[in-house]
Amino acid sequence: GGTGKTDLGLAAARQALPHFLNGVVFVSLEAVDKAADLPATLLQTLVSANFIPPPAPGQEPESYLFDQLREREMLLIFDNYEQLLPQTGFLQRLLDSAPRLKLLVTSRERLRLRQEQLFQISGLSDIADAQRLFLMRAQPALPPEDEVLVQEICRLVDNLPLAIELAAGWAHVQKLSEIVTELQQGLDILVARFRDQEPRHVSMEAVFEQSWQRLNEDERQFLRHLPAFQAPFTAESALIVSSATRRELASLLDKALVRRQGDRFQLHPLLQQFVLAKWTLAVEREVRDRHLAFFMGFIAKYQSGLADYPEAKVMDIVAEVLPDIIMAWKWACRSQREDAFNQMQLALRSYFSMRGPLQTGVELFQTAAKCFPIETDIGLNLRLSTAYLLQKLGRHKSAQEAIAELLPHEEKLSASDAGLAHHIMAVCLYMTGVYGEARAHSERVLAYGVAVNDMGLESLAYGLLGVIALAGIDFDDQGVFQAHNWRPELLDVAIERFEQSLKMARQVNEVSRIVTNLHNLGYCRWRALDFPAASALFQQAIHIAEQAGSNGSQTR
């Protein structure tokens, strides 16, 4: 509701008038609540407009209409047919009796007739049209600097004409920024202030309530679950989360309560707010738990998919539902679901480190870490992931502080995680020029990797030891430049470390580290003035990176 179906029907009537020999008739069904009254309503409309003469007293309306319209070339526009559904028998008989008759029917729900040609409308497709409608209804005229706020209001209501008009009615009472804030909080502001507003359009809540009342209990139960989704959802995900069937999905599509976008579906954002307002605490807990369970399973598929599909493709799939994964993560925080974090955190850490946004990843892991004491296994792991993403973000001081907080508990970490903690500390120290301490932590990383035969960890350690060796050519262990104490022999040490790192990376197929080591070896050859060898290494690195089709597959 509120998409402008009636206005569109009236506009169609005006444009169609020259094309129908016997005219165009607009039939409002707003006051008709029984299909049995439809023939009498149509008859009254046609007689009042002098399209047909009045019937004789006692003559049955339907048969009289069929006789009068049998040879007519007309367009009949029935407006607001939804309250008469599912009864469509009169329309079918009317078309059968008058072959030159055409019907245009506006409805919030499909008629589901074989002859039906559907033209679905939603919000205004042109943002400029939406803004013009707002400005037309807003009194007084708004200053040019309010244009951005008008755009935001239109975006929040998804360019829905009725919602735009209702919001504009408050423009002379409230600042536009206040209207934006209220729209972000719910539907309360979308109430008519005009005395001539149609009763059924007095508020967006009233519009949605009319649609809600026409649903059966199975359809309502299905619709209650859909606001959990933050991004367009697949049929599979909606049906699993709700335990509904495709019949309910098809019904909500027919009623225009769910919109199709390619192979996915979506609720109108205002309808989403309306349904959320109907949630009780028990409903919220049940829906959010089911939503979380689905995306925990999704993450498990994502992790296995990394082994079966190109990394870029898997990342694209995750990106499509990232808002839902974030919502599931936040619910896991609220409900302190340790099992959810155990299943999701490594995959999300990997995703955010490669695709970003890193700041979002940091905030999510920081929030989750606060839910559990540092002494617990999950508390340590969440803080480790936070530090990892902080280091990736370049916030080395914060990452270093986070690692310093958890290193006293490193005996509770697995060898691989303890090694990663020392690696993060080593990177932070290296980036701040404290090369001696960085080397010591990298050697701890190497020791952990060797102890558990973690070649990925060994590759990390050797790679950073090579970078530290390169820095040592020109700087001392405290990062001070040594103008007269250059140590070219460390170039050979760096080359040896990079070759060791490359060998390990190839054995575990860490593409990102393979490319990085080839680049670093190329730099070493360039610095040694061996330009042909440097060029060959650089070209090899570029070729492998292009073949991978992404920025790499490093997961730590």
Coordinates of C-alpha atoms in Angstrom, one line a residue, residues 5 62 78 84 93 105 138 144 173 188 244 268 305 307 310 329 375 420 434 485 491 495 497 539:
K5 CA -1.8 2.7 -7.4
E62 CA -25.3 -8.8 -13.3
F78 CA -11.4 -1.3 -10.7
L84 CA -12.6 -8.6 -2.5
R93 CA -17.8 -13.7 -16.3
V105 CA -7.4 -3.6 -11.7
A138 CA 6.3 20.3 2.3
P144 CA 18.5 24.5 -0.9
V173 CA 6.7 21.5 12.4
D188 CA 5.4 6.8 14.4
A244 CA 7.6 -22.2 6.3
H268 CA 10.3 -3.1 2.2
G305 CA 34.2 -23.8 0.4
A307 CA 39.0 -25.7 -0.2
P310 CA 38.2 -20.0 -5.9
W329 CA 27.3 -12.0 15.5
E375 CA 41.1 -16.2 31.3
L420 CA 50.3 -15.9 15.9
V434 CA 62.3 -1.9 17.5
N485 CA 78.2 0.8 9.8
L491 CA 71.3 -9.3 2.5
I495 CA 67.6 -14.0 1.0
R497 CA 65.0 -16.4 5.2
Q539 CA 57.2 -11.1 -13.1

